Coordinates of C-alpha atoms in Angstrom, one line a residue:
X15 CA -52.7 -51.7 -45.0
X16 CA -53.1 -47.9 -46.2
X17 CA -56.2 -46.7 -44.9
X18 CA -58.7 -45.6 -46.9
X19 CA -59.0 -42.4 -49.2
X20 CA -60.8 -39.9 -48.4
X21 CA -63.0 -38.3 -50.5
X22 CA -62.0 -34.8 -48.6
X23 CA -58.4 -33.6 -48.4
X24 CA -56.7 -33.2 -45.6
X25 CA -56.0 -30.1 -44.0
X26 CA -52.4 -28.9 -44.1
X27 CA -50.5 -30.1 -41.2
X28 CA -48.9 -27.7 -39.2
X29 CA -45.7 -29.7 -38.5
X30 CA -43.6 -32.3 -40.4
X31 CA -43.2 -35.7 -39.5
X32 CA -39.7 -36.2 -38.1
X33 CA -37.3 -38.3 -40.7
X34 CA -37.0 -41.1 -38.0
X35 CA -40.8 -41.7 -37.5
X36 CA -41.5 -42.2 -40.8
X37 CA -39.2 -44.4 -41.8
X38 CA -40.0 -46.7 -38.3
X39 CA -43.7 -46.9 -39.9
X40 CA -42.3 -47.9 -43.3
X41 CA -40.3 -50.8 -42.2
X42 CA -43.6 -52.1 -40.3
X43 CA -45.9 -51.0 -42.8
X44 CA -43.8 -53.3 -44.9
X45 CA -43.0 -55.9 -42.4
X46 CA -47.2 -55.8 -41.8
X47 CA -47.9 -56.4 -45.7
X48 CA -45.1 -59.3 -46.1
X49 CA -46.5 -61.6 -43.2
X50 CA -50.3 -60.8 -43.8
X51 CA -50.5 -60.8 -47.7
X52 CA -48.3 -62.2 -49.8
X53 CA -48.5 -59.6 -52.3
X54 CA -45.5 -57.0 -51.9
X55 CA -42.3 -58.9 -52.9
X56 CA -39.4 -56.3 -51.9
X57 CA -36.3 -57.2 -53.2
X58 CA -33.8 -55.0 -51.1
X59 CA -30.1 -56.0 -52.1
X60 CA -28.5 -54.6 -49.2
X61 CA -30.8 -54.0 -46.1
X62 CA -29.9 -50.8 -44.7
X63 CA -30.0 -52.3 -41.3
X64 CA -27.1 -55.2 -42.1
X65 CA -25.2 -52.8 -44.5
X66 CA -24.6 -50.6 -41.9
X67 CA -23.9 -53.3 -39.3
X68 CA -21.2 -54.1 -41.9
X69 CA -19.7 -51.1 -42.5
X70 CA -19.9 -50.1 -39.0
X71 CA -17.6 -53.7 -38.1
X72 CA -14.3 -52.3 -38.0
X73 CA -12.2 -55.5 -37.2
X74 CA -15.6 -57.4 -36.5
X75 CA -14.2 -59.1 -33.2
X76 CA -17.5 -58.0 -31.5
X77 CA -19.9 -59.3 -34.0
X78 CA -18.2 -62.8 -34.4
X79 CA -19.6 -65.6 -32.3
X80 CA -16.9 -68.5 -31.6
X81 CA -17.3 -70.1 -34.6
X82 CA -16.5 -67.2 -36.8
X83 CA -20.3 -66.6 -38.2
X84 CA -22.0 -63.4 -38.0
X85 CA -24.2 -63.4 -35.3
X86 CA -28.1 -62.7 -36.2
X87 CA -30.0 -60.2 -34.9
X88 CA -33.7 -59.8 -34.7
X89 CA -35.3 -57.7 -37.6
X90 CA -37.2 -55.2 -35.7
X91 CA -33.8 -54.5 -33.8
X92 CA -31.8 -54.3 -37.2
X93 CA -34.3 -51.4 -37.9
X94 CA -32.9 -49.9 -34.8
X95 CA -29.5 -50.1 -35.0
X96 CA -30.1 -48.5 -38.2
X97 CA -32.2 -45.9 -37.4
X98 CA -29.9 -45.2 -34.5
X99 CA -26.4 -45.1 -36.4
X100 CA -27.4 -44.2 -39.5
X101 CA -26.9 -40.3 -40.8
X102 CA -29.9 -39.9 -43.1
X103 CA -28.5 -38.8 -46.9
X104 CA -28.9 -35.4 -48.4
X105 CA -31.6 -35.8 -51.0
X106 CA -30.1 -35.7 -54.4
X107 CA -32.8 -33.8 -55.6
X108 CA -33.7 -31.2 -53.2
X109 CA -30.0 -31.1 -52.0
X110 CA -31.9 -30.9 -48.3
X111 CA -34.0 -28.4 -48.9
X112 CA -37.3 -30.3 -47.6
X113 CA -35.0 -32.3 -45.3
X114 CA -34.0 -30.0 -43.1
X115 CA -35.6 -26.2 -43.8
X116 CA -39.2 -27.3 -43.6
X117 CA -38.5 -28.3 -39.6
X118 CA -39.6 -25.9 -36.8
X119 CA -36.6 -24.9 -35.6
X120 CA -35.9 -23.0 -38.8
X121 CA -38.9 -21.7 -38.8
X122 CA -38.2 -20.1 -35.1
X123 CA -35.2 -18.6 -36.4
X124 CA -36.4 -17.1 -39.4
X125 CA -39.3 -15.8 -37.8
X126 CA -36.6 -14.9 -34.4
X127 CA -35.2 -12.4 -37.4
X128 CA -38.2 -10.8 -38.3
X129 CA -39.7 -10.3 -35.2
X130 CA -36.3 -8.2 -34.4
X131 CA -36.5 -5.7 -36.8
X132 CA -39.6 -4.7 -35.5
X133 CA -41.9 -3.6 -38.5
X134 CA -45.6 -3.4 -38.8
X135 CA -47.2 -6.0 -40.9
X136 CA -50.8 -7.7 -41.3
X137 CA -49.4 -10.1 -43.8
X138 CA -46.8 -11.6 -45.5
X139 CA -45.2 -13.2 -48.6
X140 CA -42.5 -15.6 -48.7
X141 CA -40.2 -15.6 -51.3
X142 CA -37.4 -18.2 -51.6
X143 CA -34.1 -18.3 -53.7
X144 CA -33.0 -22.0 -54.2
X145 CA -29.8 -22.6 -55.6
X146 CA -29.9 -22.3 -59.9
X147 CA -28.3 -25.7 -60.3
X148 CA -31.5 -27.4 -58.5
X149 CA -33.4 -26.6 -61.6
X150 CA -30.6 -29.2 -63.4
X151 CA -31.2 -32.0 -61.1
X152 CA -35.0 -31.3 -61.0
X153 CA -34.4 -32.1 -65.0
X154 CA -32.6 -35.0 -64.5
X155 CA -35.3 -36.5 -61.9
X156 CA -38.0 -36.0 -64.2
X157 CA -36.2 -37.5 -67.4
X158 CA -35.8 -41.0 -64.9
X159 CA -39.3 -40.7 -63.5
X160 CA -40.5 -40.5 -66.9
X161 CA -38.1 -43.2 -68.4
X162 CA -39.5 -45.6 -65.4
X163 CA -43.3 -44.8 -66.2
X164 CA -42.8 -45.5 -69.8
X165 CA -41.9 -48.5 -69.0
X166 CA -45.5 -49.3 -67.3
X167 CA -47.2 -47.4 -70.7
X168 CA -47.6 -44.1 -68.3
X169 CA -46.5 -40.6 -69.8
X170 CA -45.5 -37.9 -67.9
X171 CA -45.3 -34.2 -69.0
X172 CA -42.8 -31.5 -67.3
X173 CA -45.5 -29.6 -66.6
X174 CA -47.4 -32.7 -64.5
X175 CA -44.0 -32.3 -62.0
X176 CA -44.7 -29.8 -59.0
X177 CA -42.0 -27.2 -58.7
X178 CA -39.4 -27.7 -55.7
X179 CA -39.9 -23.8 -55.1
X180 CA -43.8 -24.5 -55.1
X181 CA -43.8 -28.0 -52.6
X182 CA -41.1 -25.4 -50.1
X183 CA -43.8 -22.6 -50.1
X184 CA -46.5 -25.4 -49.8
X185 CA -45.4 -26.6 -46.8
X186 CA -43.5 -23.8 -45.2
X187 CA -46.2 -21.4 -45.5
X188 CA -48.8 -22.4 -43.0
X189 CA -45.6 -22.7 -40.3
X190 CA -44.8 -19.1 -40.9
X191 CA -48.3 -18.0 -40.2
X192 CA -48.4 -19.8 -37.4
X193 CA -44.8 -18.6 -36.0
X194 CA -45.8 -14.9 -37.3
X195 CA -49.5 -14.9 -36.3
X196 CA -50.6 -13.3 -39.6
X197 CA -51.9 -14.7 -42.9
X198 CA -49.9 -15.4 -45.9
X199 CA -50.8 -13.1 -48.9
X200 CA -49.0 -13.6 -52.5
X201 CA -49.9 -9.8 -52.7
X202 CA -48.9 -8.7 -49.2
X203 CA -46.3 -6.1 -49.2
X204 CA -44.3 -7.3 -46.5
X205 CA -42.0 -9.8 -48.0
X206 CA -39.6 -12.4 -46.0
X207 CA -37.3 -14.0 -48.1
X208 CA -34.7 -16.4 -47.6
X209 CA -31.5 -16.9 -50.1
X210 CA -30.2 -20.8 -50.2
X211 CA -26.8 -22.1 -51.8
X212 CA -24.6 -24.6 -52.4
X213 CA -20.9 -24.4 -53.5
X214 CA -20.2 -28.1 -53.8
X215 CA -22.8 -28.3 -56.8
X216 CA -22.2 -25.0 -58.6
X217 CA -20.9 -26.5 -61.2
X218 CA -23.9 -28.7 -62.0
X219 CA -25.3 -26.7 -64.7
X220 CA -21.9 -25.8 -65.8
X221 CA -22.3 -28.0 -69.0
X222 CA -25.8 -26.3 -70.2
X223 CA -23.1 -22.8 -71.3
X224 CA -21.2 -25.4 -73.5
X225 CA -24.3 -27.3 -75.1
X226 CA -26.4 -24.2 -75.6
X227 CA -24.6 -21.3 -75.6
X228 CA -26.8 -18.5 -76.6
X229 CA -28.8 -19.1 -73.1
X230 CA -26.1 -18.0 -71.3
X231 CA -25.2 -14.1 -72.1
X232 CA -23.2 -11.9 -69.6
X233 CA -25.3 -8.6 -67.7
X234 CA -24.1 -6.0 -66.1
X235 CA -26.2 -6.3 -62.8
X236 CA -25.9 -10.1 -62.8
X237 CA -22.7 -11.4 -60.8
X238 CA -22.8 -15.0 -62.9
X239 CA -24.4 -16.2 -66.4
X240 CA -26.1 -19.2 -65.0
X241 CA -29.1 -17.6 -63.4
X242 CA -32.3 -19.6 -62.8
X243 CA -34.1 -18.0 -65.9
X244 CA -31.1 -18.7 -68.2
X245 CA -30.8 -22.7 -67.4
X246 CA -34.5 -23.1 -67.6
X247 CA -34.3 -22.0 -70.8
X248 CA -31.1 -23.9 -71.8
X249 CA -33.1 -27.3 -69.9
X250 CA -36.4 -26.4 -72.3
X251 CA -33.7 -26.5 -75.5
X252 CA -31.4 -29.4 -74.8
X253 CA -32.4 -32.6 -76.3
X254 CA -33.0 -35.5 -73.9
X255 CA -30.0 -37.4 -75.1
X256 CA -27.5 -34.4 -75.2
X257 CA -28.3 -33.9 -71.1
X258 CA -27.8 -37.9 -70.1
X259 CA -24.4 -37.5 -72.3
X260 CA -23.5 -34.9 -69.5
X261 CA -25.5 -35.1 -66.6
X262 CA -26.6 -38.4 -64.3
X263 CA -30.0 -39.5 -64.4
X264 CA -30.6 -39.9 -61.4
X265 CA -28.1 -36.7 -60.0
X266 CA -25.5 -37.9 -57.6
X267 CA -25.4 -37.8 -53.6
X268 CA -24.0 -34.6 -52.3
X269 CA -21.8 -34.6 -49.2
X270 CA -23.8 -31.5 -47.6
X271 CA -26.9 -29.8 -47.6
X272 CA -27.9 -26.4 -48.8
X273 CA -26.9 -23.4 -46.7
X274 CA -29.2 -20.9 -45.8
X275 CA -27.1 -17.4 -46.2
X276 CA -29.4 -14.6 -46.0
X277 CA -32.6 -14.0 -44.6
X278 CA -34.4 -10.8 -45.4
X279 CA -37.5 -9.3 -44.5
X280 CA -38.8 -6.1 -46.7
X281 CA -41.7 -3.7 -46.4
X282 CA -43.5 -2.4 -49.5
X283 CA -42.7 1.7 -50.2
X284 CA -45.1 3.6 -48.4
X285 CA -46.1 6.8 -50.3
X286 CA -47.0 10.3 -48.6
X287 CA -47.9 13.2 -50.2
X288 CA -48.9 17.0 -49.7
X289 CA -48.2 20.6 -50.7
X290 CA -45.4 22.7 -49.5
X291 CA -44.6 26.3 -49.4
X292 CA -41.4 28.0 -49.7
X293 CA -40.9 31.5 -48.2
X294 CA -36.6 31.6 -48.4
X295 CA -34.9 32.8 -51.5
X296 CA -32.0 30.7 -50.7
X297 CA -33.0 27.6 -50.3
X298 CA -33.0 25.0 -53.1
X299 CA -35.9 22.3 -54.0
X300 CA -33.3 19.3 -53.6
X301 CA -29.9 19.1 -52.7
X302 CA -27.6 21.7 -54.3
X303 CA -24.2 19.9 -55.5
X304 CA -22.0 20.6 -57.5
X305 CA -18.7 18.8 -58.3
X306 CA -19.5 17.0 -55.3
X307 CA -19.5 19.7 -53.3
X308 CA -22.6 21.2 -51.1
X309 CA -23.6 24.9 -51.7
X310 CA -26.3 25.3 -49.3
X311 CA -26.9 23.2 -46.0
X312 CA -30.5 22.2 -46.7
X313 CA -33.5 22.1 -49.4
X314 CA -37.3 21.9 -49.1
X315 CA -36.7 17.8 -50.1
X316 CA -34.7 17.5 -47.0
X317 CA -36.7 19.7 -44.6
X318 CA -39.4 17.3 -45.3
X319 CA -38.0 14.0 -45.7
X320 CA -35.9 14.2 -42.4
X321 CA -39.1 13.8 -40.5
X322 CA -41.0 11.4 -42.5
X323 CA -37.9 8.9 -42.4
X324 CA -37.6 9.2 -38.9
X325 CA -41.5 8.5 -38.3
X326 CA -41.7 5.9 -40.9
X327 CA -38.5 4.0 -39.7
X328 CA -37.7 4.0 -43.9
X329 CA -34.4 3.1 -45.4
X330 CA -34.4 6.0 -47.9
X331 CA -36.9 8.1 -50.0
X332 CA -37.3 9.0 -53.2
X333 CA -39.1 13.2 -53.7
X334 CA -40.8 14.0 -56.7
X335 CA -42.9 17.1 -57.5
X336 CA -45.1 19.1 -59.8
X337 CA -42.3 21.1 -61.1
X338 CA -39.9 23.4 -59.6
X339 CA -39.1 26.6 -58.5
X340 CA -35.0 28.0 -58.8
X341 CA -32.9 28.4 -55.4
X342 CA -34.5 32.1 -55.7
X343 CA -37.6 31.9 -56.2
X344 CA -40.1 31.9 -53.6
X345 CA -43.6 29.4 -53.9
X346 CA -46.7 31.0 -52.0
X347 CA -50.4 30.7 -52.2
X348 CA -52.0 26.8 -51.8
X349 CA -48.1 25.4 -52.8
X350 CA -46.6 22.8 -54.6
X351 CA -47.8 19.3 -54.8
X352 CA -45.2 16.6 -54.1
X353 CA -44.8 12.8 -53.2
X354 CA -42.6 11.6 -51.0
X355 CA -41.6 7.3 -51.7
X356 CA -40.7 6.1 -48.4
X357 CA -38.6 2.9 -48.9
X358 CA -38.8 -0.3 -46.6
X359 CA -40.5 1.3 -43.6
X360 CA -40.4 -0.5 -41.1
X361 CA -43.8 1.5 -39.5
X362 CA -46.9 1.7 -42.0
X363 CA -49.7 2.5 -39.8
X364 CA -50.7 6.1 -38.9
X365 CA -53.9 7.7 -38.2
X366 CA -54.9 11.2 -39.6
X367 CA -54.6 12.7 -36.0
X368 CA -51.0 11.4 -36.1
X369 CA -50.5 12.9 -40.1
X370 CA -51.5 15.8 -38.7
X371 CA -49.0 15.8 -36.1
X372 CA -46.4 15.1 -38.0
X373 CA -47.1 17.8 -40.2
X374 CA -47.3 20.2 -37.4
X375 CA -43.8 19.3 -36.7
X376 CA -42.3 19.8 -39.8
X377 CA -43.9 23.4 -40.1
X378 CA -42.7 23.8 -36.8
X379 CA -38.9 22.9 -37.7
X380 CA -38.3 25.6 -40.0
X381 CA -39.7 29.3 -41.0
X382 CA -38.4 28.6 -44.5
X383 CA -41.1 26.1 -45.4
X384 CA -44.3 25.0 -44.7
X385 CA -46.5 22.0 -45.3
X386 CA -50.3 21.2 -46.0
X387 CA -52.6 18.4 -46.7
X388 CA -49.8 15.8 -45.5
X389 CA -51.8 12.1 -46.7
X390 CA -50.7 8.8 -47.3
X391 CA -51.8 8.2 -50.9
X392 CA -51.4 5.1 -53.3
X393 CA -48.6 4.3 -55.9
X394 CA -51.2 4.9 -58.8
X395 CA -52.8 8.1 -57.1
X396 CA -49.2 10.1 -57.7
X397 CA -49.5 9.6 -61.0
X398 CA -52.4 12.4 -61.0
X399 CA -49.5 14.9 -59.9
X400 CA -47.5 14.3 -63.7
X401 CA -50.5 13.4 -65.9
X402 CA -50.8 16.0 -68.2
X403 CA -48.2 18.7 -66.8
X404 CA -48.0 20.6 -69.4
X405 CA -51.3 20.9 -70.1
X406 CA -51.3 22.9 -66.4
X407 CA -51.3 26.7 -65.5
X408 CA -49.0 28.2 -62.9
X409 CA -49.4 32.2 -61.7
X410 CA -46.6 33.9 -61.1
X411 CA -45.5 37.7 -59.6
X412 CA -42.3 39.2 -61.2
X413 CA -40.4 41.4 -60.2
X414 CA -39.2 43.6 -63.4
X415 CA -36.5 46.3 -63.5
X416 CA -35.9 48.3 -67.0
X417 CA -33.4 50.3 -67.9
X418 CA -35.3 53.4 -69.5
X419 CA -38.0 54.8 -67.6
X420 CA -41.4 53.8 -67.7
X421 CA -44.5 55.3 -67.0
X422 CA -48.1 53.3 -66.9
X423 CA -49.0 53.6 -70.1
X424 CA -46.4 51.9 -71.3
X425 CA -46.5 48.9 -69.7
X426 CA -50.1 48.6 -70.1
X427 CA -49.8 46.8 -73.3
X428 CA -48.8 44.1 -71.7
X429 CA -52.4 43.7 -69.9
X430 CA -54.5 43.5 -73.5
X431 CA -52.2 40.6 -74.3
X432 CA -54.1 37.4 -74.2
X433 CA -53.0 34.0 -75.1
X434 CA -49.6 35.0 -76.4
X435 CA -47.6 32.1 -78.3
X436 CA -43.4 32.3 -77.6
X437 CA -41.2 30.0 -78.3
X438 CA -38.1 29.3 -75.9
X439 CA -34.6 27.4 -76.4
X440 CA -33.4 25.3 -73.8
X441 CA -32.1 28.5 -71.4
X442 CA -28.3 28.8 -71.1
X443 CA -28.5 28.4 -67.1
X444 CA -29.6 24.9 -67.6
X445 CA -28.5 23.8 -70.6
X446 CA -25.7 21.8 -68.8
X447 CA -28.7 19.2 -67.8
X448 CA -31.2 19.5 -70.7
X449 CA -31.3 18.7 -73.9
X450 CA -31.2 21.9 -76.6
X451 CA -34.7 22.2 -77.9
X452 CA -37.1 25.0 -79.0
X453 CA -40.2 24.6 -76.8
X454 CA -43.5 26.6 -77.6
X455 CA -45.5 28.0 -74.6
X456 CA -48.0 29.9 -73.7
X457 CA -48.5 33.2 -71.9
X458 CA -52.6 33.2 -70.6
X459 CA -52.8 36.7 -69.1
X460 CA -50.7 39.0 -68.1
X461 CA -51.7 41.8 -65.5
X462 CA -48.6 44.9 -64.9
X463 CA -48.7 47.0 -61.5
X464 CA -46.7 50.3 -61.8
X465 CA -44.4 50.7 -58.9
X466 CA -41.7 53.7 -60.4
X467 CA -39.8 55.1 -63.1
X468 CA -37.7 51.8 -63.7
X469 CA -39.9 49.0 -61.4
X470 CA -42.9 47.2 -62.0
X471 CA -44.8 43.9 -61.1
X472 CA -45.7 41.9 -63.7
X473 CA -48.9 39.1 -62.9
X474 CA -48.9 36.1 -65.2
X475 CA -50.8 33.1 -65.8
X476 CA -48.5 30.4 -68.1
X477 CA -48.9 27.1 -69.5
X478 CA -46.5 24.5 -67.3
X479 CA -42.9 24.5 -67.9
X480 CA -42.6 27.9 -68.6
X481 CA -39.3 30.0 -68.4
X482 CA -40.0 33.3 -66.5
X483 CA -36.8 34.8 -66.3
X484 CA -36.0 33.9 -69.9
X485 CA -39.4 35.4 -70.7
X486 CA -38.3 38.2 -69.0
X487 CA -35.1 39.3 -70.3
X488 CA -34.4 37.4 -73.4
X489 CA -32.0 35.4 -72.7
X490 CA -29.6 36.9 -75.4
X491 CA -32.6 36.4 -77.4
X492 CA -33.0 32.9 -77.0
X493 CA -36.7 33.5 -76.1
X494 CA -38.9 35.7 -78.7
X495 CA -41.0 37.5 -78.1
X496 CA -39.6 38.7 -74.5
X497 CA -40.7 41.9 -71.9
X498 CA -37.6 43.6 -73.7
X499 CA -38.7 43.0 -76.7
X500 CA -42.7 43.3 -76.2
X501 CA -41.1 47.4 -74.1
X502 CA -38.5 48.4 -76.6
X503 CA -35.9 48.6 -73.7
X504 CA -33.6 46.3 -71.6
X505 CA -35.6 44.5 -68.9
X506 CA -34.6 41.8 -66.3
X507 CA -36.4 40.1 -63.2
X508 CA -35.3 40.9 -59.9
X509 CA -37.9 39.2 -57.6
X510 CA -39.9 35.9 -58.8
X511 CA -43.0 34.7 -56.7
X512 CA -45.0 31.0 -57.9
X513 CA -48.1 32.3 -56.6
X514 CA -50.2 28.9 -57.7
X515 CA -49.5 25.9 -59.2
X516 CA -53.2 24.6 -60.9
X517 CA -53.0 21.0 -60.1
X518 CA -56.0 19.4 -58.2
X519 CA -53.9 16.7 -56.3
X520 CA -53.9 15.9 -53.5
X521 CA -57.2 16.2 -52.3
X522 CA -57.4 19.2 -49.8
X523 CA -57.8 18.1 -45.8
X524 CA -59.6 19.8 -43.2
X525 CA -57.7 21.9 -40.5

């Protein structure tokens, strides 16, 4: 008899029952019930046990007893032989998903793999990709579960089934954290995920392109049309007696089981962030290509990034910053903010003694940059850096050189001006990688220290995204007013200085 039901459930096991055991306490639970009660009538056309000892006969000289009959064998040793020469089926369903991936041994070797690449993690997720074609035999089980429950006045709705994906997770799940010695956490960013498939039943699903068509519709990052969220939406279309016409209810046998073919483990991006100084004129923000070909050996994204990749054991890295500053021009006072993305790092943890350090050793790599305030900050707290950009001042020092000369008072016009409007097309120098537009900025303040008859520095405070040089010289009148303009005389920049860039991100550390 079943024992009783609890009115608890029952904790997850840690381990599966092995195929053999359970079908030994099947046959006796069954044997038990036909000899004590007379109340389960089985009606087994071919026991497994005699089948087998059938088609395992050959000639059948062994089995004959003199007189030709077939000689009898105990029941409880039928369920031997059976269980002893017998190959268990692959599941025409699961396609041997739950057969043979939920056992411990798979679990070692999945966890063997993780454990190698050697990343720092507190928790995990486990995400699995089951062949798209299960999703059409999980169809075709429930239209036959259904069909049989009818029968008995029962309904059953689609959404009363439990997901294959969802019973794998269920029971694989607590092995992992067991094997890994950490908790599983659907929000964890350490993922491990394992990629399943099975040629001989690609084809399953094959029918769904022919019945409904407009499910199916080629992408360029897809390598095939049937992909698990197209046929569930061809399955949740097709009428129930289009899919018997082409598909078996219940699915066929296969030969083989599912093949495990990758299995990846991932790390969420870690994000650092700080402000750096620039003190080279000839040193560009990020790489400087062109035509595929390198014009300078290094950048401030590179000076930076080397070390952080090598600390953070990352794949790659993605820079980003509060604007930017030309090959030429140099970026002093507190510096530029910027956020590094550090992808799939394999190390996570650092202290702020460590941050520190790490800083130190990028400032102590190069006398053409330096950093401050190196943090490890969220996704969302980088978004502080872009909000409202343009809405930001930046001070700069320029450089100016005019072709008449110029004594003080001339150029002290320039320091009454307050708040002065320009408008600026896109400048020729970059028009090769933005868009022509007319952009209106703002010029706060400007302050002008006399240096000689054709050289003077010029103090501004701008709104964001302001063109300097443009402002400067004109550019062929591109930008109006300009300093030409504003001096009645030819002027260009020779020298430009960001002095401050007015962003309050990130928050400022303590030396």
């Amino acid at each position: 008899m079943l024992p009783p039901a609890s009115s608890e459930a029952p904790a997850p096991r840690a381990g599966r029952r092995r195929e053999e055991d359970l079908l030994r306490e099947l046959h006796e639970f069954l044997e038990y019930n036909k000899e004590k009660e007379d109340k389960f009538c089985c009606e087994i056309a071919d026991p497994p046990g005699k089948r087998i000892r059938l088609e395992n006969m050959g000639e059948g000289a062994e089995d004959l007893n003199q007189n030709g009959a077939l000689q009898q064998t105990p029941v409880a040793d039928d369920v031997n032989v059976a269980m002893e020469i017998s190959t268990p089926k692959v599941c025409n369903v699961c396609l041997g998903i739950l057969q043979e991936f939920c056992e411990i041994d798979f679990v070692k070797k999945v966890c063997q793999k993780v454990n190698s690449a050697e990343y720092q993690f507190t928790s995990f997720v486990f995400s699995v990709s089951l062949p798209p074609q299960l999703s059409v035999r999980e169809h075709a089980a429930w239209l036959l579960v259904k069909e049989e429950m009818g029968k008995q006045g029962l309904s059953l709705a689609k959404e009363d089934i439990v997901q294959l994906k969802e019973t794998y997770k269920w029971i694989i799940h607590p092995l992992f954290s067991e094997e890994l010695g950490v908790p599983a956490d659907g929000k964890s960013l350490f993922e491990v995920s394992v990629v399943f498939a099975h040629p001989e039943t690609d084809e399953d699903c094959h029918f769904l392109a022919t019945v409904c068509p407009d499910c199916f519709k080629p992408a360029k990052n897809k390598q095939s049309v049937f992909t698990r969220m197209a046929i569930i939406k061809a399955l949740d279309k097709i009428k129930e007696e289009d899919f018997r016409k082409h598909f078996p209810c219940p699915p066929s046998s296969p030969k083989n089981i599912c093949a495990a073919l990758e299995i990846q483990c991932t790390n969420g991006a870690i994000f650092v962030a700080g402000r750096y100084n620039k003190y080279s004129r000839n040193l560009p923000q990020t790489p400087w290509i062109i035509d595929g070909e390198r014009k300078l050996e290094s950048s401030v994204e590179e000076l930076i990034s080397e070390h952080l990749m090598t600390a953070f054991k990352a794949d790659s890295f993605n820079f980003s910053s509060s604007g930017r500053e030309d090959v030429d021009v140099r970026t002093l006072g507190s510096g530029r903010p910027f956020a590094i993305e550090l992808v799939n790092p394999h190390r996570i943890h650092f202290t702020a003694m460590e941050m520190k350090e790490l800083q130190q050793k990028i400032n102590n790599s190069s006398d053409k940059i330096k950093v401050r305030d190196l943090q490890l900050v969220t996704r969302e707290a980088i978004g502080h850096m872009k909000e409202g950009e343009e809405e930001k001042t930046k001070t700069y020092s320029a450089l100016i050189w005019t072709d008449k000369a110029i004594q003080k008072e001339d150029i002290a016009l320039l320091d009454d001006m307050k708040e002065l409007k320009i408008d600026q097309k896109t400048p020729l120098r970059v028009l090769h990688r933005r868009p022509l537009a007319v952009r209106s900025r703002v010029i706060h303040t400007m302050k002008s220290e006399y240096i000689d008859d054709h050289h003077f520095r010029l103090h501004l405070k701008t709104q964001a995204g302001t063109y300097i040089k443009e402002f400067v010289h004109g550019d062929f009148g591109r930008t109006k007013p300009n300093i030409g303009f504003l001096l009645k005389r030819t002027a260009d920049i020779l020298e430009l200085d960001v002095e401050s860039v007015d962003v309050d991100w990130p928050p400022t550390l303590n030396d």
